[in-house]
Coordinates of C-alpha atoms and ligand atoms in Angstrom, one line a residue:
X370 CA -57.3 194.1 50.2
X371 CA -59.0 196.0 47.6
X372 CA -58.8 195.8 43.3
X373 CA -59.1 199.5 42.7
X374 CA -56.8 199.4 40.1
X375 CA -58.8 196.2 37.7
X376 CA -61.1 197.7 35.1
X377 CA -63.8 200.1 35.4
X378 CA -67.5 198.2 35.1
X379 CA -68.1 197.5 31.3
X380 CA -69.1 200.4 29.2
X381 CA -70.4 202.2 31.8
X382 CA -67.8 205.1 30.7
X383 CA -67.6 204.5 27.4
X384 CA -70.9 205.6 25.8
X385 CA -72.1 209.6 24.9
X386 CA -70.6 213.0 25.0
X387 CA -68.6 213.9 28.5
X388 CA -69.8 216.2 31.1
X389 CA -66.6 217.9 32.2
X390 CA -66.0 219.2 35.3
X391 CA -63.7 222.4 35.9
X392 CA -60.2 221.4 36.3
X393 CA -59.6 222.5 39.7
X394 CA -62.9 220.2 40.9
X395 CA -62.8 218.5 44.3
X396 CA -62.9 214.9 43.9
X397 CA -63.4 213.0 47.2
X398 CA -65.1 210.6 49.4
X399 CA -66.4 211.5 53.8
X400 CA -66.2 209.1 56.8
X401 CA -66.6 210.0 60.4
X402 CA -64.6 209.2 63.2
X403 CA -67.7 206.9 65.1
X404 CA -68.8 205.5 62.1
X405 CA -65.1 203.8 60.8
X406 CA -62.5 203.7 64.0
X407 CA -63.8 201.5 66.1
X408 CA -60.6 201.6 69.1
X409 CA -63.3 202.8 71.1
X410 CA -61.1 202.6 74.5
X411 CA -57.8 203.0 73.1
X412 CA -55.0 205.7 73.0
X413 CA -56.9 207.8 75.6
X414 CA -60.0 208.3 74.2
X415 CA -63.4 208.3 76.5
X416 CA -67.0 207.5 75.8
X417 CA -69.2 209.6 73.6
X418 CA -72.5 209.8 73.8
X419 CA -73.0 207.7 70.7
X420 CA -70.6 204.7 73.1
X421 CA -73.6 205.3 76.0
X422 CA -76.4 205.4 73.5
X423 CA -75.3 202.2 71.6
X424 CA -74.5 200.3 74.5
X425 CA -78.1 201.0 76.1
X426 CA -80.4 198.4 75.2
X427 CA -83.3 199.0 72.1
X428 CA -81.6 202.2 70.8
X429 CA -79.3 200.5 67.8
X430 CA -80.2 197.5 65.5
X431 CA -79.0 194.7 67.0
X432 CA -77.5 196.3 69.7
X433 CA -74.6 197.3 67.2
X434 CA -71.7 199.2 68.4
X435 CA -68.9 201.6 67.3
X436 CA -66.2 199.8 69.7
X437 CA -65.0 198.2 66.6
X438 CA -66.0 199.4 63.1
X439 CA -63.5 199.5 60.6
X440 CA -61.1 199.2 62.6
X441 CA -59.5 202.1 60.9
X442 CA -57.9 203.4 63.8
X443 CA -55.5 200.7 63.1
X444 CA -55.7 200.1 59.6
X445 CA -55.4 204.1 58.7
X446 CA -52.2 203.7 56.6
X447 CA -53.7 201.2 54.4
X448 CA -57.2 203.2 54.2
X449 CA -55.0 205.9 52.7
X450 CA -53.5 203.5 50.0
X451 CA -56.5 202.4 49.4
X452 CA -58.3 206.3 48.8
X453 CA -54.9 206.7 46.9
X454 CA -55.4 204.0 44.4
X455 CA -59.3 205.1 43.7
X456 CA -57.4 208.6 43.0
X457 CA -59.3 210.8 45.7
X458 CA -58.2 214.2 45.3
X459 CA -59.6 214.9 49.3
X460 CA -60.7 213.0 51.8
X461 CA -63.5 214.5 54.4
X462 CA -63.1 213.0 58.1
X463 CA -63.8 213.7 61.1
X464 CA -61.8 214.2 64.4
X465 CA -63.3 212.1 67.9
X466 CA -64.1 215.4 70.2
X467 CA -63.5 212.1 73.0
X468 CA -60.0 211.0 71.1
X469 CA -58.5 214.6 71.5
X470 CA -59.9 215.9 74.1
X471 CA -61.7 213.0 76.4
X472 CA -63.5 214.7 78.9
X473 CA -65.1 217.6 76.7
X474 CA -62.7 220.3 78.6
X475 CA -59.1 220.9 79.6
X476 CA -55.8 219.7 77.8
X477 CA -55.3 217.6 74.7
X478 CA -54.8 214.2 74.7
X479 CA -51.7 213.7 72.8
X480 CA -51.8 209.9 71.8
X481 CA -55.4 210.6 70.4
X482 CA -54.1 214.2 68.3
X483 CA -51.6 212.1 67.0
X484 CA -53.8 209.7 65.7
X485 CA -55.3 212.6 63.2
X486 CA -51.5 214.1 62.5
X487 CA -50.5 210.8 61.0
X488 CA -53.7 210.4 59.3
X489 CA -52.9 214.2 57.7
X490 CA -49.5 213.2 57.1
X491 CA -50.5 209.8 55.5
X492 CA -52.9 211.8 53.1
X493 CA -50.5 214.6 52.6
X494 CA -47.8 212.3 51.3
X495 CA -50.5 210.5 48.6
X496 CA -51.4 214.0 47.8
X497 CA -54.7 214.1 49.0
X498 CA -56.2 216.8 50.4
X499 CA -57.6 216.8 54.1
X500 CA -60.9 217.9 54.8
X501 CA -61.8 217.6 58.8
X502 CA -64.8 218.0 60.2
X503 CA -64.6 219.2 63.7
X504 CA -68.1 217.8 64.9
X505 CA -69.6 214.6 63.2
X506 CA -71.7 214.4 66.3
X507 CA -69.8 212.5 69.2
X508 CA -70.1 214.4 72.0
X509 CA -67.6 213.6 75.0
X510 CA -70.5 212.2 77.6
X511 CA -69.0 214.4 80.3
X512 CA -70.6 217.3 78.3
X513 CA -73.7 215.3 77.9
X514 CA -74.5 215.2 81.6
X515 CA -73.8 218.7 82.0
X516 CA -76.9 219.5 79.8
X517 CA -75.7 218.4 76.2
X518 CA -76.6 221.3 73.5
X519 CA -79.7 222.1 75.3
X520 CA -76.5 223.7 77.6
X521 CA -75.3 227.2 76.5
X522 CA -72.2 226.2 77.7
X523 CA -71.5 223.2 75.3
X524 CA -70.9 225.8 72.3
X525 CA -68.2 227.5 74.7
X526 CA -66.7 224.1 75.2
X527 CA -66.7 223.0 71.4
X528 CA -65.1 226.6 70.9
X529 CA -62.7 225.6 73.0
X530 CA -62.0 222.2 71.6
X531 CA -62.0 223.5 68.1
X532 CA -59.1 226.2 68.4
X533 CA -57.0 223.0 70.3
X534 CA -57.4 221.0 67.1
X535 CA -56.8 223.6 64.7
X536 CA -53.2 224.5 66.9
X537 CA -52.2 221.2 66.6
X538 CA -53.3 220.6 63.2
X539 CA -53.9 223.6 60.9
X540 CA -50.5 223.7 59.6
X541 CA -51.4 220.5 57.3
X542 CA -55.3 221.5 56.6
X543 CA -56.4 224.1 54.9
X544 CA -60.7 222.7 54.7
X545 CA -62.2 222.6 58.2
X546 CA -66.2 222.1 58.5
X547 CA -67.3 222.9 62.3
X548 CA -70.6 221.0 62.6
X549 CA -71.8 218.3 60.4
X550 CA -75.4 218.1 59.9
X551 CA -76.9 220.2 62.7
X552 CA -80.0 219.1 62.0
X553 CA -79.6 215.6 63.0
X554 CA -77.7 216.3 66.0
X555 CA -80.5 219.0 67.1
X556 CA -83.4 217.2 66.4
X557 CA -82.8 213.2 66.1
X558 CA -80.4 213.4 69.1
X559 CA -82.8 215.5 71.0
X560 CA -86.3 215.5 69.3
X561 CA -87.1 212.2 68.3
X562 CA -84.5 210.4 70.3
X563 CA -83.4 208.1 67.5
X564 CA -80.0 209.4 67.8
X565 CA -77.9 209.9 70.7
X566 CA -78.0 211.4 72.8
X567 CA -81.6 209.8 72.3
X568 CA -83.8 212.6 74.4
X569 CA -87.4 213.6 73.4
X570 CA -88.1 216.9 74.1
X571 CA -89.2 219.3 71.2
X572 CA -88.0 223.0 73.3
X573 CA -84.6 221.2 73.7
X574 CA -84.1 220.3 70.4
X575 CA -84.6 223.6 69.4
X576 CA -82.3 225.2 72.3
X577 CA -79.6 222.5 70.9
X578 CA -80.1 224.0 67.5
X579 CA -79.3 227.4 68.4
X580 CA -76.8 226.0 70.8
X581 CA -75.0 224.1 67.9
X582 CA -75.1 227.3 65.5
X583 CA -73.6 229.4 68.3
X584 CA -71.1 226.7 68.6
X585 CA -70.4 226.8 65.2
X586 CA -70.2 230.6 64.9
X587 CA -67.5 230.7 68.0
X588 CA -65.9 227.7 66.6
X589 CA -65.0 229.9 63.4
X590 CA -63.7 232.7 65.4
X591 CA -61.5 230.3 67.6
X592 CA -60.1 228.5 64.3
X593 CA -59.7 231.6 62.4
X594 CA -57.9 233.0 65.5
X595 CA -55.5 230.1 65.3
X596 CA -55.4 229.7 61.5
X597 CA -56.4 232.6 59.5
X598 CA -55.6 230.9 56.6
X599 CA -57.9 228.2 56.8
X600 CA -61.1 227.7 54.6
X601 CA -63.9 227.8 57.0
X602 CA -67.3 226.7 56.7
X603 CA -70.3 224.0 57.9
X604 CA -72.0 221.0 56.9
X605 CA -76.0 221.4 56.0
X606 CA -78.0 218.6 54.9
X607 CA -80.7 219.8 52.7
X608 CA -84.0 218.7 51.3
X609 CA -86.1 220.6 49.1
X610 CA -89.4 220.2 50.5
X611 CA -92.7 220.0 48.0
X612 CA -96.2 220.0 48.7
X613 CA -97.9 216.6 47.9
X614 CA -100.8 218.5 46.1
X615 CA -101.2 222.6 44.6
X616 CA -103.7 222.9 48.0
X617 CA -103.0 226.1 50.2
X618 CA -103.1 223.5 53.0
X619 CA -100.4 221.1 51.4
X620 CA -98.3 224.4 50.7
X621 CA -98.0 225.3 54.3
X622 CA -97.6 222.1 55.3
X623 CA -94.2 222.0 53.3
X624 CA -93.2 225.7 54.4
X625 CA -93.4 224.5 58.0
X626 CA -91.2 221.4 57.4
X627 CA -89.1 223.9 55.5
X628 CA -88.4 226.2 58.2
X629 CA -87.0 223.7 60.5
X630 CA -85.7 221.2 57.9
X631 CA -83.5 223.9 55.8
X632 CA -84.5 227.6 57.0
X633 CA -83.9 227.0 60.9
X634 CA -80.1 226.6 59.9
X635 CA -79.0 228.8 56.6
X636 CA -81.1 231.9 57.8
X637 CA -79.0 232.2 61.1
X638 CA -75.6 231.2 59.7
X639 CA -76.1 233.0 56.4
X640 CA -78.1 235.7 57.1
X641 CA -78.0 236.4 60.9
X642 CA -82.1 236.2 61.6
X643 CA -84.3 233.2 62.3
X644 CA -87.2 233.1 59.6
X645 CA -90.2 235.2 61.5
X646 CA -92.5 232.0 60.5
X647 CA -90.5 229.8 61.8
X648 CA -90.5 231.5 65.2
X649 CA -94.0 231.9 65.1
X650 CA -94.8 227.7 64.4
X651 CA -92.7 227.1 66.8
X652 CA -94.5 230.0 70.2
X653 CA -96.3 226.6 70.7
X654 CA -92.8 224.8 71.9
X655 CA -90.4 227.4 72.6
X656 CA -90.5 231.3 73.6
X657 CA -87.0 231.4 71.8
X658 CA -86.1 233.3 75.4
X659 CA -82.6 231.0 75.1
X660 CA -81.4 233.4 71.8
X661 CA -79.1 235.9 73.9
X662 CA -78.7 239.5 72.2
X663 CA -75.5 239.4 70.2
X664 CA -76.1 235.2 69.5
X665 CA -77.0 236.0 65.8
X666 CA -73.8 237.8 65.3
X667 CA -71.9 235.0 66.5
X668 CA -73.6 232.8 64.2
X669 CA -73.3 234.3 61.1
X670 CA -69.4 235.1 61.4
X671 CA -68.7 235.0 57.7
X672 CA -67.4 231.8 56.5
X673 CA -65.5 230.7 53.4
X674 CA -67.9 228.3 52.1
X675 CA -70.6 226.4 52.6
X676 CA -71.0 222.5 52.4
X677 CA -74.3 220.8 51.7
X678 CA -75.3 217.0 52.4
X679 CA -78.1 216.0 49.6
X680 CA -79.7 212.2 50.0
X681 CA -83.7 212.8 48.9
X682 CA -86.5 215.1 48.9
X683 CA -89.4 215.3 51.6
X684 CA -93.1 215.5 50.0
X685 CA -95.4 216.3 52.6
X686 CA -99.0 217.3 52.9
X687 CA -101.1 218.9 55.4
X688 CA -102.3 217.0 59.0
X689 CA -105.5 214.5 58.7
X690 CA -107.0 213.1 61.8
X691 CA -105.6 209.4 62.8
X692 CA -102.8 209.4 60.4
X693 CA -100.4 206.3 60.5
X694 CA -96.9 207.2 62.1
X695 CA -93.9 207.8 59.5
X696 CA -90.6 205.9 60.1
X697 CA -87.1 207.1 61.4
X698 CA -86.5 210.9 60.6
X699 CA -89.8 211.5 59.7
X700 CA -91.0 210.6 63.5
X701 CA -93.5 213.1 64.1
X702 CA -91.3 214.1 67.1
X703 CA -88.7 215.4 65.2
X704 CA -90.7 218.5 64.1
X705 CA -91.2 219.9 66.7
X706 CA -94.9 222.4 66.6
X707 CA -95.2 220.6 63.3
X708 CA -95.6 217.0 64.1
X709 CA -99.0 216.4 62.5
X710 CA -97.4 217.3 59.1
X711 CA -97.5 214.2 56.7
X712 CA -95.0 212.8 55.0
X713 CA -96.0 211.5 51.7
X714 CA -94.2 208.2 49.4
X715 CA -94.3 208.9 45.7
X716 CA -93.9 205.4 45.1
X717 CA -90.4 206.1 42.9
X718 CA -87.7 204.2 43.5
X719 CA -86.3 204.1 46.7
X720 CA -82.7 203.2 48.1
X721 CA -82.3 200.3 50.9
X722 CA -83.1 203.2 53.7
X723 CA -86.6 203.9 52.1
X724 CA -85.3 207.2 50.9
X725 CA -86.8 208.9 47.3
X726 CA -84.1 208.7 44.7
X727 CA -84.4 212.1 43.6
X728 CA -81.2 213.3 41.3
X729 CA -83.1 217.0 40.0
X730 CA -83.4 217.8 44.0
X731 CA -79.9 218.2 44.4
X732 CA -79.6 220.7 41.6
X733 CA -82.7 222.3 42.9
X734 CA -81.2 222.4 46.6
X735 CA -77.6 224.0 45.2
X736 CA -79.2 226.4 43.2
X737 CA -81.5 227.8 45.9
X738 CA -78.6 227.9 48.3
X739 CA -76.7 230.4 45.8
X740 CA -80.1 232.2 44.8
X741 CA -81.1 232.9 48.1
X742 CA -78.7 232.8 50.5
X743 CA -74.6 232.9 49.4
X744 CA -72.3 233.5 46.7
X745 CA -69.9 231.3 48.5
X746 CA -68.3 228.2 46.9
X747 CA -70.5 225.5 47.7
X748 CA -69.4 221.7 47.8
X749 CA -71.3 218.4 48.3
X750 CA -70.0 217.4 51.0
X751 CA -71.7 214.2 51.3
X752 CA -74.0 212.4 48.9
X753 CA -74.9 208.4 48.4
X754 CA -77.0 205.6 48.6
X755 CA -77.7 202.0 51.0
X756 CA -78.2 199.2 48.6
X757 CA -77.8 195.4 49.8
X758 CA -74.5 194.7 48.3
X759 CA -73.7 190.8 47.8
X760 CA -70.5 189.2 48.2
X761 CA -69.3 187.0 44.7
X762 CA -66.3 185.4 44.1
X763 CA -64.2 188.4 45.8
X764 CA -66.5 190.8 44.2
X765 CA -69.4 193.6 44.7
X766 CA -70.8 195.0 41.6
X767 CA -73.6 197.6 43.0
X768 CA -75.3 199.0 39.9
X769 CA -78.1 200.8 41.8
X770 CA -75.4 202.5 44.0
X771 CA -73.1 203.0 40.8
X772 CA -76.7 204.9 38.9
X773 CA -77.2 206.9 41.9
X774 CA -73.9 208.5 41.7
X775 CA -73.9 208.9 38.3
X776 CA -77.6 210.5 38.5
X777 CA -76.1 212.6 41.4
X778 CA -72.5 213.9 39.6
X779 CA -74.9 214.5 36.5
X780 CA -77.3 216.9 38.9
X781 CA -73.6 218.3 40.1
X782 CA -72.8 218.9 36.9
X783 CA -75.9 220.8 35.8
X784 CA -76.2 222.9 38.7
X785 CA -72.7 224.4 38.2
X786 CA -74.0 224.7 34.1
X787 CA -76.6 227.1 36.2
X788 CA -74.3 229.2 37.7
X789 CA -73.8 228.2 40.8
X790 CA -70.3 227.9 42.0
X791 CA -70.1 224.3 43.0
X792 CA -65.9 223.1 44.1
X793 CA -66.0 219.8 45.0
X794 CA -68.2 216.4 45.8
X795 CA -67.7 213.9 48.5
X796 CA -69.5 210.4 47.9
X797 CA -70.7 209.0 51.1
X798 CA -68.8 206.7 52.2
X799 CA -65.5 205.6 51.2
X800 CA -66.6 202.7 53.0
X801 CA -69.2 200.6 54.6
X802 CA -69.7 201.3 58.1
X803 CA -71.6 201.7 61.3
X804 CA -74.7 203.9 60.2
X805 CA -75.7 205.1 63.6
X806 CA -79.1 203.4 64.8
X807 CA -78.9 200.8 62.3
X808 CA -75.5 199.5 62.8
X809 CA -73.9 197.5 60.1
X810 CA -76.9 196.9 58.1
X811 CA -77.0 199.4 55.9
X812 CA -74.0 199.3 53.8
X813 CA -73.1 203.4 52.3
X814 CA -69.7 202.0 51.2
X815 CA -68.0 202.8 48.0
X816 CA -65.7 199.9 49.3
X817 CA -67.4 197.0 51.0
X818 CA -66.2 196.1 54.2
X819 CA -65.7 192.5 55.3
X820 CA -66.5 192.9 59.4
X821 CA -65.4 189.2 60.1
X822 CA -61.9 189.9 58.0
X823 CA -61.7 193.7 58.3
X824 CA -61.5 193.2 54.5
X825 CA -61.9 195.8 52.0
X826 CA -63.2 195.4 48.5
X827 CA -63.2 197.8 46.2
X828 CA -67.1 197.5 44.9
X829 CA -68.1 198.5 40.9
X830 CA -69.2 202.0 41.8
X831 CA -65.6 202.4 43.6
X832 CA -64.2 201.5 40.3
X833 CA -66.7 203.6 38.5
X834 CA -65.8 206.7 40.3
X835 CA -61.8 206.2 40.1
X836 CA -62.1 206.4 36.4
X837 CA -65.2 209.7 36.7
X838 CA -62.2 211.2 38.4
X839 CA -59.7 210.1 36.2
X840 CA -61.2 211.6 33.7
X841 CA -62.7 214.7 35.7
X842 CA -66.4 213.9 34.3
X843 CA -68.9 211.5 33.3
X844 CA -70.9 210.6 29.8
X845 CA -74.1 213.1 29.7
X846 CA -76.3 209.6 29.8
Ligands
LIG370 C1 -75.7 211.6 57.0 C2 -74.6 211.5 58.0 C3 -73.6 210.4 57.7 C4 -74.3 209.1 57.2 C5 -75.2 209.5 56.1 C6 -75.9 208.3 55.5 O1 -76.8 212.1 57.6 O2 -73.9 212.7 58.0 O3 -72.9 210.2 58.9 O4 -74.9 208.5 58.2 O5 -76.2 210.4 56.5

């Protein structure tokens, strides 16, 4: 098992005047059900589209699979010890749409719910808060071959879903998030393919966009129906997006990725409008004739607060003739009217998924959130790094991941110096675990997992971050 409890890494807390957080911060660390549970055909549950996507052939690394993870479908009351003895104040999971409710419709599976009330009660009883997140993007596959969120009628269906899980578990949690990361479900599931359910079509990733947000909208009226006393909001994941140069051409380049990276979601939820500049780049793909009268309304049903995922920054310039493709998320095909837009390497340092380490965006993200769109309390709701972590003698020390926190909790800190009203941060991840197309080998982990042994070890930047909570801040250097 883990060593939580042994010494933080030497120094590292020791040095310069504290940045203090505000008492009542919220200290915690995400998961999502696919990514950790593994149990893929136990206790009820069905196939998702991420089961059907990572069993096909070529879609994940090494044709990894979710089947068995972390195997924390069976190790859940130990997980909890374990967040327990790093001193998590919350945890952010999510609930398996396919555990609960396996076919997409009808009646819950009990053995599945249960699953999620012992997990709540198991959290509850080490006085950590829950945080669930109603859609970390495992569709049921039923739902999938009906159309997917291309389908009008999947944001009915996730309504529906949403108000059974808040019935049967809303007494116990007051933080739900409907959607995580929109974005990615919209336009890697659907745009670029790279994510299940792995389709390529620009006008569908755009229909499952709105689709989602209409979901999302509907689910907040079905929870707050059920639970008015919940705290209601969705997950984001942001980028600030720069121009690689001060040209006119460079500067449009980066308002285009904008509007669909950042715009295409906060304007609708937060505002009720798509941006008019985004609909126009996109006449090219979509008429937009899928955006019903009354959808907006739906969408922006006033929430309680608003969570933000922050990894990196995109620096982009404007399109060149023959210009090399760009890996993963920046596929071309997952801009859909904008594909020709280039995205640019700075040549700074760069965690073990390529991605910019850029601490200053995430202040710059959280203040423009609160500038321009929202008084609400914002949190990070996830934030982290993939370095190759090594194995010694029992132990993991991880310095680069250890920094980026530390550069990441001190951008935290300066935004809410700023003004804006910023509750809570969730590292990504309390532990290693399947990272979608590229299986196990990416490692997010605060807690390195041992997949031969299922053992957990609690790595230096796990250690780090008990005592950062400990002592509710961090030295300013
Ligand atoms: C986010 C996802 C999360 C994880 C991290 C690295 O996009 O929400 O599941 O994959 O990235």
């Amino acid at each position: 098992m883990s060593n939580p409890a042994s010494p933080p890494a030497v120094g590292v807390l020791d040095a310069g005047p504290a940045l203090t957080f505000p008492p009542d911060f919220l200290w915690g660390a995400a998961t999502a059900a696919y990514q950790i549970e593994g149990a893929a055909t136990e206790g009820g549950r069905a196939p998702s589209i991420w089961d059907i996507f990572s069993h096909t052939e070529g879609r994940t690394v090494a044709g990894h699979t979710g089947d068995v993870a972390c195997d924390h479908y069976h190790r859940m009351p130990d997980d909890v010890r374990l967040m327990a003895d790093l001193g998590l104040r919350s945890y952010r999971f999510s609930v398996s749409w396919p555990r609960v409710q396996p076919g997409g419709t009808g009646g819950v599976n009990q053995e599945g719910m249960d699953f999620y009330r012992r997990l709540i009660d198991e959290l509850l009883g080490h006085g950590i808060e829950p945080w669930l997140t109603l859609y970390h993007w495992d569709l049921p596959q039923p739902l999938e071959d009906a159309g997917g969120w291309p389908a009008r009628d999947t944001a009915a269906r996730f309504a529906e879903y949403s108000h059974l899980v808040a019935e049967a578990l809303g007494d116990r949690v007051k933080y739900f998030t409907t959607l995580n990361e929109p974005w990615c479900s919209a336009f890697l599931g659907y745009g670029s393919g790279v994510h299940a359910p792995g389709r390529r079509d620009g006008a569908d990733a755009v229909r499952a966009g709105h689709h989602l947000m209409l979901g999302h909208g509907l689910a907040v009226q079905a929870v707050r129906a059920a639970r008015p006393e919940a705290q209601l909001g969705i997950t984001v994941n942001l980028y600030p997006v720069t121009p690689a140069s001060g040209s006119a051409a460079d500067a449009d380049a980066a308002r285009r990725i904008d509007a669909l990276a950042n715009r295409f979601f906060l304007d609708p939820v937060l505002r009720g409008a798509y941006p008019a500049d985004l609909v126009a780049d996109l006449r090219q793909v979509t008429d937009m004739g899928h955006v019903r009268d009354g959808d907006l309304a739906t969408i922006s049903t006033p929430l309680d607060m608003v969570g933000v995922n922050y990894y990196s920054r995109h620096v982009v310039a404007a399109p060149v003739e023959g210009a090399e493709p760009e890996p993963y998320w920046r596929a071309p095909s997952c801009w859909p009217g904008s594909e020709d837009v280039r995205f640019v390497t700075r040549g700074v340092p760069v965690t073990d998924m390529d991605w910019e380490i850029d601490a200053p965006g995430l202040v710059e993200t959280l203040e423009r959130v609160h500038r321009e769109y929202t008084d609400l309390p914002l949190y990070v709701t996830e934030n982290g790094s993939a370095f190759v972590d090594e194995l010694v003698d029992g132990r993991v020390d991880d310095p680069d991941r250890l920094a980026y926190f530390a550069a990441h909790l001190r951008a935290a800190h300066a935004a809410i110096e700023a003004g804006v009203p910023l509750k809570g941060y969730f590292a990504w991840s309390l532990l290693d675990n399947f990272e979608w197309a590229w299986g196990y080998t990416k490692r997010f982990g605060m807690v390195y997992v041992d997949y031969d042994s299922q053992a957990r070890i609690a790595k230096s930047s796990a250690r780090w971050y008990a005592d950062v909570i400990r002592r509710n801040g961090l030295p300013a250097q």
